XYZ file of C-alpha atoms in Angstrom:
605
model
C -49.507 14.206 -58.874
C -52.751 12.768 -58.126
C -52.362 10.181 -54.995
C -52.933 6.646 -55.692
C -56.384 5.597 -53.555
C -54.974 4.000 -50.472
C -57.215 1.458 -48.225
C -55.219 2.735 -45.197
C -56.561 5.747 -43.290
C -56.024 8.197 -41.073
C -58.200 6.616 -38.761
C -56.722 3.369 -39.299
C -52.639 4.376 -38.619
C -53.805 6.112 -35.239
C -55.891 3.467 -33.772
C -52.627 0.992 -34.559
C -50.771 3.489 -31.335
C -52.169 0.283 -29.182
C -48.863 -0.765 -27.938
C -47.571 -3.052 -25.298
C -44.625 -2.602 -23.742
C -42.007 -3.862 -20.446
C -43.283 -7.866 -20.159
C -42.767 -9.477 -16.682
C -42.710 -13.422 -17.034
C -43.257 -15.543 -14.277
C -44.969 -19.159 -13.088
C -46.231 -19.330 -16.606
C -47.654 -15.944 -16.556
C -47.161 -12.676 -18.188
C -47.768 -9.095 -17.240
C -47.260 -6.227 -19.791
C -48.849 -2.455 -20.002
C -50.473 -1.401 -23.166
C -50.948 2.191 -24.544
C -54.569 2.639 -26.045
C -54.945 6.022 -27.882
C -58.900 5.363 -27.820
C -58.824 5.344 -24.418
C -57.381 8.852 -23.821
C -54.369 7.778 -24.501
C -53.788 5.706 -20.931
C -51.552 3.122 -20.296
C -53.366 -0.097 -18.696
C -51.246 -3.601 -17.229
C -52.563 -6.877 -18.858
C -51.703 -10.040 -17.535
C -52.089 -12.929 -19.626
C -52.062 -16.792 -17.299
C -51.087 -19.744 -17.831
C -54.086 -21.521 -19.921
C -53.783 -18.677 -22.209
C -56.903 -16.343 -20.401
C -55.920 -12.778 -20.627
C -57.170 -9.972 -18.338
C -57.042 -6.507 -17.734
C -55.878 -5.428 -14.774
C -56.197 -1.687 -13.935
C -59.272 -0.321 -15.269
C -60.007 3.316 -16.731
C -59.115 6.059 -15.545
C -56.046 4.538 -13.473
C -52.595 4.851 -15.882
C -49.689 2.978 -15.235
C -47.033 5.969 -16.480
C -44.106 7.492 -14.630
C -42.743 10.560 -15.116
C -39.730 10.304 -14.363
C -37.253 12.034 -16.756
C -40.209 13.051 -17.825
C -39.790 9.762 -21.042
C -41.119 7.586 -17.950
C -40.040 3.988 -18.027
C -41.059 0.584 -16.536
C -43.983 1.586 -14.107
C -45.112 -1.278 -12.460
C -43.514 -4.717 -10.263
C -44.823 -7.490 -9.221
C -44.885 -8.735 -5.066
C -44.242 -12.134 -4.569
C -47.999 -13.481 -4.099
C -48.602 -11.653 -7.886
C -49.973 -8.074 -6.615
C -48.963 -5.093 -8.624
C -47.085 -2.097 -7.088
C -47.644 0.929 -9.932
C -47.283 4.426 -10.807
C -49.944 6.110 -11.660
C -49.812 8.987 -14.218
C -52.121 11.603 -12.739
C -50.663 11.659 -9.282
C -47.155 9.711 -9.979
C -47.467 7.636 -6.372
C -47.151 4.457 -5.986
C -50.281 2.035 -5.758
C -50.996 -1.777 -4.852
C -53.587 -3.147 -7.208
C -54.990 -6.213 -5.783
C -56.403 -9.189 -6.830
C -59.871 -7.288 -6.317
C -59.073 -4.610 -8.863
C -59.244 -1.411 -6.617
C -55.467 0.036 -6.391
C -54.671 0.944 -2.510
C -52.264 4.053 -2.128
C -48.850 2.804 -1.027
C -46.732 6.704 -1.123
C -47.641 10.373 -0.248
C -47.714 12.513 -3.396
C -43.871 13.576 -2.905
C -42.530 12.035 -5.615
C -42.169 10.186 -8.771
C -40.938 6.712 -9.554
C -39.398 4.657 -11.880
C -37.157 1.188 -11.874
C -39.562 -0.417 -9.584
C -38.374 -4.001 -7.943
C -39.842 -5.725 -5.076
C -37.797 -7.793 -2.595
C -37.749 -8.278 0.893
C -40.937 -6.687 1.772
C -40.096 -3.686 0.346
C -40.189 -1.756 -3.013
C -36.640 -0.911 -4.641
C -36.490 1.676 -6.885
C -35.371 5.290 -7.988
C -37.472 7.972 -6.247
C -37.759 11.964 -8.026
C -38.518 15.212 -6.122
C -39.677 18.143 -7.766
C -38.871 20.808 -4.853
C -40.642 24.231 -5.242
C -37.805 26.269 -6.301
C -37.685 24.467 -9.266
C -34.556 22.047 -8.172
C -34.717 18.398 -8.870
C -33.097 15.425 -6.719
C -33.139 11.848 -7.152
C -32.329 8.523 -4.704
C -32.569 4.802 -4.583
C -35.084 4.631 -2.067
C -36.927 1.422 -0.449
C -40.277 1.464 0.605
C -41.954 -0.563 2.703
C -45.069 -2.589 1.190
C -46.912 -2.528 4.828
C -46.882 1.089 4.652
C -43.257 1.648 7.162
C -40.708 4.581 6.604
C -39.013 4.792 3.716
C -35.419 4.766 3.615
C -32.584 6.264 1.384
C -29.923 3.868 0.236
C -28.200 6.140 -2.553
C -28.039 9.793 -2.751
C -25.918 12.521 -3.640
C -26.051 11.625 -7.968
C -27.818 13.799 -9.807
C -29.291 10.281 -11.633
C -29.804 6.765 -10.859
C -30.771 3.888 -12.697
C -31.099 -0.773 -12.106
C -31.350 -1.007 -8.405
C -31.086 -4.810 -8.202
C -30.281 -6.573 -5.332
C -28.062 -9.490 -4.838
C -29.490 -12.697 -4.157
C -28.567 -13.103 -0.472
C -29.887 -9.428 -0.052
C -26.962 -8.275 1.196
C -25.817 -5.945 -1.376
C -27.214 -3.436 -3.735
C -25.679 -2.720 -7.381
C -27.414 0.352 -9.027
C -26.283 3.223 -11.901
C -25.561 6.631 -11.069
C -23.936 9.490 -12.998
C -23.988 13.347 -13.131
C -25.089 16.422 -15.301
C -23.846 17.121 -18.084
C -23.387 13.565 -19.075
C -26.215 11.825 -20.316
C -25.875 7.662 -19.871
C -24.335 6.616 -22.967
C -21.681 8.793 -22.298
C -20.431 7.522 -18.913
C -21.916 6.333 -15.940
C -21.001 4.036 -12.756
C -21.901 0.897 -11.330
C -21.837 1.427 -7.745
C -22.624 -1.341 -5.124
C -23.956 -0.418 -1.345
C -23.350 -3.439 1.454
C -26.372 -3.339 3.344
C -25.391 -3.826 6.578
C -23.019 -0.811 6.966
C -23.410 1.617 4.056
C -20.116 1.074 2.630
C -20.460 1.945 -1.431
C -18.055 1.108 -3.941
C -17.652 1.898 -7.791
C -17.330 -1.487 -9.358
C -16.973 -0.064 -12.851
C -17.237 3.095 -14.915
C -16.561 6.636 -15.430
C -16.801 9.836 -17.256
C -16.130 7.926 -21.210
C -17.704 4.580 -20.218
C -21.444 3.749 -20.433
C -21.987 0.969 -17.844
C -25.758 0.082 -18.010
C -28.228 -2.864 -17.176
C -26.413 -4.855 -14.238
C -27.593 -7.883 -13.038
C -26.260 -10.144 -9.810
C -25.037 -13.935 -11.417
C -24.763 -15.087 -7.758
C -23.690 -13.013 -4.546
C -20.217 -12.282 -5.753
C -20.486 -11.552 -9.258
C -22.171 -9.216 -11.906
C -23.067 -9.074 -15.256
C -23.140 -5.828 -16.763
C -23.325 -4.027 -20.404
C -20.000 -1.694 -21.266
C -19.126 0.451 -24.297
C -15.344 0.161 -23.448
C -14.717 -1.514 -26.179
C -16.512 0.958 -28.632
C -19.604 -1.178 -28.755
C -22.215 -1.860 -26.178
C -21.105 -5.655 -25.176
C -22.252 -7.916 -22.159
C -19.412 -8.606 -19.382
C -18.819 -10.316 -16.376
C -17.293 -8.522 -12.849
C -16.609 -9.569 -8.914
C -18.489 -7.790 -6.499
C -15.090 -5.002 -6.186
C -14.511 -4.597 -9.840
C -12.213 -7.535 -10.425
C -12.153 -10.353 -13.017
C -13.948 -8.472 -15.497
C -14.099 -9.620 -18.932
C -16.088 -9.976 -21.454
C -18.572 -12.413 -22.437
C -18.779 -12.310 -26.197
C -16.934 -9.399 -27.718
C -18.530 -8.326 -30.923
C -18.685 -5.316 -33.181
C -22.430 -5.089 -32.324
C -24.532 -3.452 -29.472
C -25.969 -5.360 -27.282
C -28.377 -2.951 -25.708
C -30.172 0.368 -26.780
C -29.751 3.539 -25.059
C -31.740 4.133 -22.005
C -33.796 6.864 -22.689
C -36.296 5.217 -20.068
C -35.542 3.205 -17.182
C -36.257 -0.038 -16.605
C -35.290 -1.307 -19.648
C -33.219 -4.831 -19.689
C -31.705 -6.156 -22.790
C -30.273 -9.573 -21.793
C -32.491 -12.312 -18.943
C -30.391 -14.931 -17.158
C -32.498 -18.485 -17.819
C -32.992 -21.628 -15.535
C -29.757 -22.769 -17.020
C -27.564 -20.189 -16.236
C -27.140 -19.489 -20.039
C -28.324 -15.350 -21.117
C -31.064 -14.517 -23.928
C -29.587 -11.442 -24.956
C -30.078 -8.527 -27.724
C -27.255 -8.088 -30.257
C -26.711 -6.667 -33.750
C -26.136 -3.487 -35.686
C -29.539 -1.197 -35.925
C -31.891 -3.593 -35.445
C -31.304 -6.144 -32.400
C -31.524 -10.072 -32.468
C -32.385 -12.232 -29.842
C -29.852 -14.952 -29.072
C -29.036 -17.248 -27.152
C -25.118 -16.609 -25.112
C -23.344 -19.043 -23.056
C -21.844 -17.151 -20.761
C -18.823 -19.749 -19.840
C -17.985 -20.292 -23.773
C -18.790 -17.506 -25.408
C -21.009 -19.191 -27.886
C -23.756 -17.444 -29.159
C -26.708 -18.577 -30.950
C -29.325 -16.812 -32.999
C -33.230 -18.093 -32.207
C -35.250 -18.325 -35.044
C -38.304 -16.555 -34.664
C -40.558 -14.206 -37.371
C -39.337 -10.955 -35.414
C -36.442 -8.851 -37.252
C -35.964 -6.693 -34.242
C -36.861 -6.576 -30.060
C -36.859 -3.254 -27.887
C -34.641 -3.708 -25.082
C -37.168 -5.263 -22.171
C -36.342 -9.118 -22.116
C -37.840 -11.285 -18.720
C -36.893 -15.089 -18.587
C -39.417 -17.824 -16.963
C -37.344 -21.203 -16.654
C -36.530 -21.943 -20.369
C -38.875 -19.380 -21.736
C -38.043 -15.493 -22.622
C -40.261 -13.476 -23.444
C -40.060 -9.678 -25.073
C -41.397 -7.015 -26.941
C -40.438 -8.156 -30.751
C -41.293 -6.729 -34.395
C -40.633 -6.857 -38.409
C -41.800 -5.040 -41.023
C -45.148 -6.478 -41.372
C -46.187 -7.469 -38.112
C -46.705 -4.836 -35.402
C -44.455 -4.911 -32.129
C -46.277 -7.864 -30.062
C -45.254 -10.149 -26.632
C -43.578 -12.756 -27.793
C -42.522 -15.589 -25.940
C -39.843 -18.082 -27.210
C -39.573 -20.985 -25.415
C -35.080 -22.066 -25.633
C -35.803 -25.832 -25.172
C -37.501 -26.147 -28.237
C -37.344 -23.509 -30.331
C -41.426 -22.557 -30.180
C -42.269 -19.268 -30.028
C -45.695 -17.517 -29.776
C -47.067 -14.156 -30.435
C -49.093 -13.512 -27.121
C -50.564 -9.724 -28.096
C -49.874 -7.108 -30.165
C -51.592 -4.475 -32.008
C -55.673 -5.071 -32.056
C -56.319 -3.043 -35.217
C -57.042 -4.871 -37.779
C -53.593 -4.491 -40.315
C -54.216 -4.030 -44.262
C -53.586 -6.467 -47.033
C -49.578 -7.247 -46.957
C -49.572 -5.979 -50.203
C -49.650 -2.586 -49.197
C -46.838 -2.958 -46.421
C -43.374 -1.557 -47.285
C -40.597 -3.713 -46.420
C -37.474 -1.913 -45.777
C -33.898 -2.081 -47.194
C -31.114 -1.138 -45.863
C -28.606 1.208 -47.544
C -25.511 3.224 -47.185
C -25.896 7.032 -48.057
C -22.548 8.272 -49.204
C -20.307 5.001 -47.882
C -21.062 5.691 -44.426
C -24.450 6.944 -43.501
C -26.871 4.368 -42.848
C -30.686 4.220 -43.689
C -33.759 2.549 -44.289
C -35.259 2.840 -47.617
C -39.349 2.467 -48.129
C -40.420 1.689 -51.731
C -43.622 3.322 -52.871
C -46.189 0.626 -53.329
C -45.039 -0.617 -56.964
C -49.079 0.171 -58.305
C -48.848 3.548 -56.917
C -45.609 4.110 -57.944
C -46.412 5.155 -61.555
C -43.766 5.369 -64.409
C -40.707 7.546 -63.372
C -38.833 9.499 -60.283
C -41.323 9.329 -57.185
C -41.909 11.681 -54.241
C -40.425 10.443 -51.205
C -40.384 11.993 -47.206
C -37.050 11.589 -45.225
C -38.081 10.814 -41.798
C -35.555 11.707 -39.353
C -35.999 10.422 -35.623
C -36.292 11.825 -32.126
C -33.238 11.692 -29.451
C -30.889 12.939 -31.603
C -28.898 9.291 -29.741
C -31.793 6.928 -30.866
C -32.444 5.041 -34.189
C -34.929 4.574 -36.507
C -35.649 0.581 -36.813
C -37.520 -1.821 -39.012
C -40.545 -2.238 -37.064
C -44.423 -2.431 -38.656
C -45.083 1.770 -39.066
C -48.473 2.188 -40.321
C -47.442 6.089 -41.343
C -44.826 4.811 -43.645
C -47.558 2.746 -45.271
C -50.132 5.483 -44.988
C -47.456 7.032 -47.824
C -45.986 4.282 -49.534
C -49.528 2.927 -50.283
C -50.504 6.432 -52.125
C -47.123 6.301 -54.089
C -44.899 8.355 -51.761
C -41.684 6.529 -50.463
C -39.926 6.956 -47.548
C -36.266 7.165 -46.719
C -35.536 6.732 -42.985
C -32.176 8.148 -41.863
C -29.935 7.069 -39.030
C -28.131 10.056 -39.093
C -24.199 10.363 -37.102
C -25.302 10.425 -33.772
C -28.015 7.537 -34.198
C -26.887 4.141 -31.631
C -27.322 0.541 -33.139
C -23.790 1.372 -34.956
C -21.466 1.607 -32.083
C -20.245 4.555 -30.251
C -17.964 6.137 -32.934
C -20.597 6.392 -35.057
C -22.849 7.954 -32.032
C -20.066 9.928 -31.209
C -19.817 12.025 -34.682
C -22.602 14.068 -33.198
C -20.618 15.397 -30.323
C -20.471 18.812 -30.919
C -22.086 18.427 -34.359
C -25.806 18.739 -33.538
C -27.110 20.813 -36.705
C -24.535 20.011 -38.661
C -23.749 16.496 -39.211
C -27.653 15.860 -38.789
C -28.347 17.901 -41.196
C -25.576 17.367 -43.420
C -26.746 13.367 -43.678
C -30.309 14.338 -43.989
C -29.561 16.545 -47.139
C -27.126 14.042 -48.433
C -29.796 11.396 -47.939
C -31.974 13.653 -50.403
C -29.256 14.360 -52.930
C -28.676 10.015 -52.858
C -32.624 10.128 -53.511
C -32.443 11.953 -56.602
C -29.138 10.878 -58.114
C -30.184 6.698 -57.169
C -32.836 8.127 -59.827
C -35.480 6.817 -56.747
C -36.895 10.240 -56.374
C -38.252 13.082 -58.357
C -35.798 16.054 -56.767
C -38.630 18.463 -56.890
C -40.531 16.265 -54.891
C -38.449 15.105 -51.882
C -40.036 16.537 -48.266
C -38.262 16.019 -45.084
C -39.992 15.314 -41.533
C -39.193 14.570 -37.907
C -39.653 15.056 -34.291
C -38.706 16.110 -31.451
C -34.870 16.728 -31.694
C -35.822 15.649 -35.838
C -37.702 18.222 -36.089
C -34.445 20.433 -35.288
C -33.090 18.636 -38.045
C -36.265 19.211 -40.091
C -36.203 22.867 -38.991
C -31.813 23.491 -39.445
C -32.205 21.083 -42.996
C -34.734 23.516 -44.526
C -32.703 26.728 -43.171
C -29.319 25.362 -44.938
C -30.253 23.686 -47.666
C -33.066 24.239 -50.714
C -33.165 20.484 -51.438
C -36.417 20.104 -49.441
C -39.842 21.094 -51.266
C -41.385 21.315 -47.306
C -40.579 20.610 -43.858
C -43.089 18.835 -41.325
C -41.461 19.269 -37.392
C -43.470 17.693 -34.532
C -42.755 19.283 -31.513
C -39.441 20.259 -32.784
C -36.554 22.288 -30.829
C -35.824 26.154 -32.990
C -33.480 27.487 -30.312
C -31.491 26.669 -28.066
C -31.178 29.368 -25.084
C -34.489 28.971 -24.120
C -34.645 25.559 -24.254
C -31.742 25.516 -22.173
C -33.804 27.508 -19.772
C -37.076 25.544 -19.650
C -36.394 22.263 -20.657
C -36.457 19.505 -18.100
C -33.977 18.204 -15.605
C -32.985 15.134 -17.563
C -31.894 16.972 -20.764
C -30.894 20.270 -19.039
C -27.110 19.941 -20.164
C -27.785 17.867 -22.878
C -27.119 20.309 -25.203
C -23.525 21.020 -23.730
C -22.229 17.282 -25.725
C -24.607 18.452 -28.612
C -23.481 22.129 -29.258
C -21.290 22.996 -26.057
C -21.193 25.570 -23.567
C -23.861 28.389 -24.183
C -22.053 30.642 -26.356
C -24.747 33.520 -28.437
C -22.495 33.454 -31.065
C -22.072 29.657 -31.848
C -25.992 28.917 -30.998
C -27.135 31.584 -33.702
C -24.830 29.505 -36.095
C -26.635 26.749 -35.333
C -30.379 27.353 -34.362
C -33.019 27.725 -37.077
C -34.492 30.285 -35.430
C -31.434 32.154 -36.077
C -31.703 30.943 -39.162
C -34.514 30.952 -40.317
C -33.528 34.162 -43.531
C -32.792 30.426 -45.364
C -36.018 28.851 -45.468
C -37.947 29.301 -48.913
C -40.414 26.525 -48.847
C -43.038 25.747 -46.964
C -43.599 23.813 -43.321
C -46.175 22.749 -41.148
C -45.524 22.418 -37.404
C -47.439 20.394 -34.906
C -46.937 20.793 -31.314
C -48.790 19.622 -28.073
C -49.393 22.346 -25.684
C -48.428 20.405 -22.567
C -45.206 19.052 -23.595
C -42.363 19.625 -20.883
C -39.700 18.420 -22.872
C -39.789 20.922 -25.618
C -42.262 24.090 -24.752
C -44.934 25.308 -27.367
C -42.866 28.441 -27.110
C -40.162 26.976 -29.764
C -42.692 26.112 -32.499
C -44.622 29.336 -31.883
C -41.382 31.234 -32.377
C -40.458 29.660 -35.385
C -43.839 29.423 -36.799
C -44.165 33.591 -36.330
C -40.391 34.414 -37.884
C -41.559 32.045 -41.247
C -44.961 34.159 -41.562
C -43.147 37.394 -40.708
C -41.170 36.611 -43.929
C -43.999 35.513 -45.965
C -43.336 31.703 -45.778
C -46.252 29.707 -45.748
C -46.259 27.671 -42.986
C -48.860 25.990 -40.572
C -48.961 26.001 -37.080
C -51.298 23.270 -35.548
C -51.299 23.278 -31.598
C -53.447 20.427 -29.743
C -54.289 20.969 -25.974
C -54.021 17.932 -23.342
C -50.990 16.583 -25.723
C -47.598 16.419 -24.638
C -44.234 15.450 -25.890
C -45.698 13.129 -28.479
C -48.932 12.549 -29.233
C -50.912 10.134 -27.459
C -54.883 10.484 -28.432
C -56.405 9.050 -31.552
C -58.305 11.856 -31.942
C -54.661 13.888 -31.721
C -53.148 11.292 -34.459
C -55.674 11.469 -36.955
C -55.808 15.532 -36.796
C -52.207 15.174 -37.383
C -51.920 12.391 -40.246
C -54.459 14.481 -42.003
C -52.883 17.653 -42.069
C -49.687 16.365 -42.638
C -51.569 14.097 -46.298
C -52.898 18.039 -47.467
C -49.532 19.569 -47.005
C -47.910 16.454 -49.008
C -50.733 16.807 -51.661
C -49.587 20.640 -52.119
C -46.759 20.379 -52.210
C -46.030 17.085 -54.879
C -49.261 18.789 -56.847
């Protein structure tokens, strides 16, 4: 099929990577960082003040990025007289950037670091040594801002996550857990008395994901829980007693924390919480905690990422919809005004041309979000369509503006995006179906998702192409080795096997693959990996990889890309130097986007 002529380009859906990201509110200001792939990629911190003057605060080459986990996280805090302590990407130590612009070194290059706060003088945070055997430790660590010794505060965890400190500094609440448990599947709130060293576990364990505390006054906490089966918001004395929760719901109120710093709730002047809450997509409410009542805001945004700071009355986050790209947005409680402080800077097409989603039930029980072809494009009859499947595997597609769904839709392709078993937004059953499942029930919704496609008569079942990511482009890679639903298979940076990732993966995700698969067993991984697998692939693929990417090594796209061509499968094998695990340069994203539009036009030809 001929594509319909499109006014959005290649060009156009990479320059829209301009994101910002973790807002700090405070005395009528705000501070966020902001990827710009035209810049290389970097990360800058933008402060916008009060009479609405905005300003860039670290200028090229500086980038505000931690490493740590390697997904990175909130990278920057603010001192009390409105300096900025960050990390910066090329050397991960920590810097003071001053009012004059020039950042002043404030660590030794030992570490990384990530869940920055300042209090007391002193930077609180989680500190990461790479040692050079290979071995990896963490601590909560404070650091002195006039340059003193730094001291260890928790230590023995393999992870660590929200040092906060209580408001008469006395005490310390933070998360820890261990390998092989990743932190939606149990963690523990710990608190340290200063004074002594004395730690407690206030809540927690081995089937409970305690995340995101934060002190209500010196004797009590508030904390998210999945004890119930769904992410909810409680309440807890400084020993673990009096819990109970604040507004139980069959909702999440938080996302998983793939990166730290993240905070989905903000405690107001008031005393009352803005928090996140809903199933997939996240609202922003407002919850009394002494009631219970909670109270949607009205505001233009569908959905907010988990990174919510109060000021007074005013909170202020990173919100999105369909049509509107992910911007600051600061909603003022008292009266209900809100106001769109930044987002993207490329200029967005006519709305006519941007998809808005549906949601939809594949089989009964696996959920979705379906992408219409633009309705001129579309053309009499069945349509093409790409199934995107998303990264984690425990993460979820959401509703937000996606300029490469409406690089397709607007040329008459639509797109089906799958929250597969596994995905979070739906409660931890539904996250749970994974466990032990990975390349199986993945795979199993993705194909079913194709088959609903074609029998919804929404797609021409000759002409249905599946793509993903990361741990979706496993799911890419396993869909096309078990199934012959797919006409072609597009994996960026995907995982094909699963020894050696084991083997050279990093730290954070080491034993991830022991709640995914289980214990390394030969036999069950070949039953499962699609380079094992790979005898069942008959149509074609294109791979994309970044040669720098620690997360998943070139190594598992090469292999897979060499077993299709030993077997006379066309595929494509596109590898892009100074990239890493996803792709962060314009130049990068439109090399991509335009390989990826010739292998669609082959294959729906």
């Amino acid at each position: 099929m001929p594509f319909w002529p499109s006014p959005i380009s290649t060009r156009d859906v990479a320059a829209s990577g301009v994101r910002p990201g973790w807002p700090t509110a405070r005395d009528g200001r705000v501070w966020w960082t902001e990827d710009r792939p035209d810049e290389g990629g970097r990360t800058t911190i933008v402060r916008r003040d009060a009479d609405g003057t905005r300003r860039d605060l670290l200028p090229a080459p500086w980038c505000a990025r931690t490493r740590v986990h390697e997904y990175g996280g909130r990278p920057y805090a603010l001192t009390p007289s409105g300096d900025v302590v960050f990390a910066n990407l090329k050397d991960q130590r920590l810097y003071v950037l001053g009012e004059n612009g020039e950042p002043k070194p404030l660590t030794e290059e030992d570490g990384r670091y990530a869940d920055l706060v300042v209090r007391d003088g002193q930077v609180w945070c989680v500190r990461e040594r790479h040692a050079e055997d290979g071995k990896v430790t963490r601590a909560v660590v404070a650091i002195p801002l006039d340059g003193g010794d730094v001291r260890e505060w928790a230590t023995g965890s393999d992870f660590y996550a929200s040092p906060t400190l209580s408001p008469d500094g006395r005490h310390l609440a933070y998360v820890c857990w261990n390998h092989p448990r990743m932190p939606w599947d149990g963690t523990d709130l710990r608190v340290t008395r200063l004074s002594d060293g004395e730690t407690w576990t206030v809540r927690g364990g081995a089937d409970e994901s305690v995340l995101s505390p934060c002190w209500k006054d010196d004797s009590r906490l508030y904390l998210v829980s999945d004890a119930s089966g769904w992410w909810n918001l409680y309440e807890i004395g400084l020993r673990g007693e009096g819990a109970r929760a604040l507004c139980p719901a069959d909702e999440e109120f938080t996302l998983p924390p793939w990166r730290l710093g993240g905070m989905p709730y903000a405690v107001l002047g008031d005393g009352r919480l803005a928090v996140l809450h809903g199933r997939g997509d996240l609202r922003l409410g407002l919850l009394d905690p002494a009631r219970g009542t909670l109270t949607d805001l009205e505001t233009p945004c569908t959905g907010w990422d988990a990174a919510l700071t109060a000021d007074g009355s005013a909170v202020t986050g990173i919100g999105y919809a369909a049509t509107t790209p992910r911007s600051v947005v600061t909603v003022d409680t008292a009266t209900g005004a809100h106001e769109r402080l930044t987002g993207d800077s490329a200029a967005l097409p006519d709305p006519a041309y941007l998809p808005v989603p549906r949601a939809v039930l594949v089989g009964g029980d696996v959920h979705a979000y379906l992408y219409p072809p633009h309705a001129e494009a579309a053309g009499d009859g069945p349509s093409p369509y790409v199934i995107f499947v998303h990264g984690g595997p425990t993460a979820h597609a959401d509703t937000g503006l996606d300029l490469e769904k409406a690089f397709l839709t607007s040329r008459g392709i639509g797109v089906l995006d799958v929250n597969y078993g596994g995905s979070t937004g739906y409660g931890r059953a539904y996250r749970d179906r994974l466990k032990g499942q990975w390349g199986l029930v993945d795979v199993a919704d993705t194909v079913a998702a194709a088959e609903w496609l074609a029998a919804e008569g929404l797609a021409d079942p000759g002409k249905i192409a599946v793509r993903g990511g990361s741990a979706g482009g496993w799911t890419v890679m396993a869909a096309c080795c078990r199934s012959d639903v797919f006409a072609g298979g597009v994996s960026y940076y995907g995982v094909s096997a699963l020894g050696p990732l084991n083997a050279h993966t990093h730290d954070f995700e080491s034993r991830y693959v022991e709640w995914l698969v289980g214990p390394e067993d030969p036999e069950v991984y070949a039953g499962r990996e699609p380079l094992a697998l790979v005898d069942g692939v008959t149509c074609p693929m294109l791979l994309l990889q970044g040669l720098d990417d620690p997360v998943v090594p070139p190594q598992q796209s090469t292999a897979f890309s060499d077993a299709l061509s030993e077997r006379g499968v066309p595929c494509t094998y596109l590898a892009f130097e100074g990239e890493s695990h996803g792709f962060r340069r314009t130049e990068t994203r439109v090399a991509a986007l335009a390989a990826e539009l010739a292998f669609y036009q082959q294959l729906f030809a």
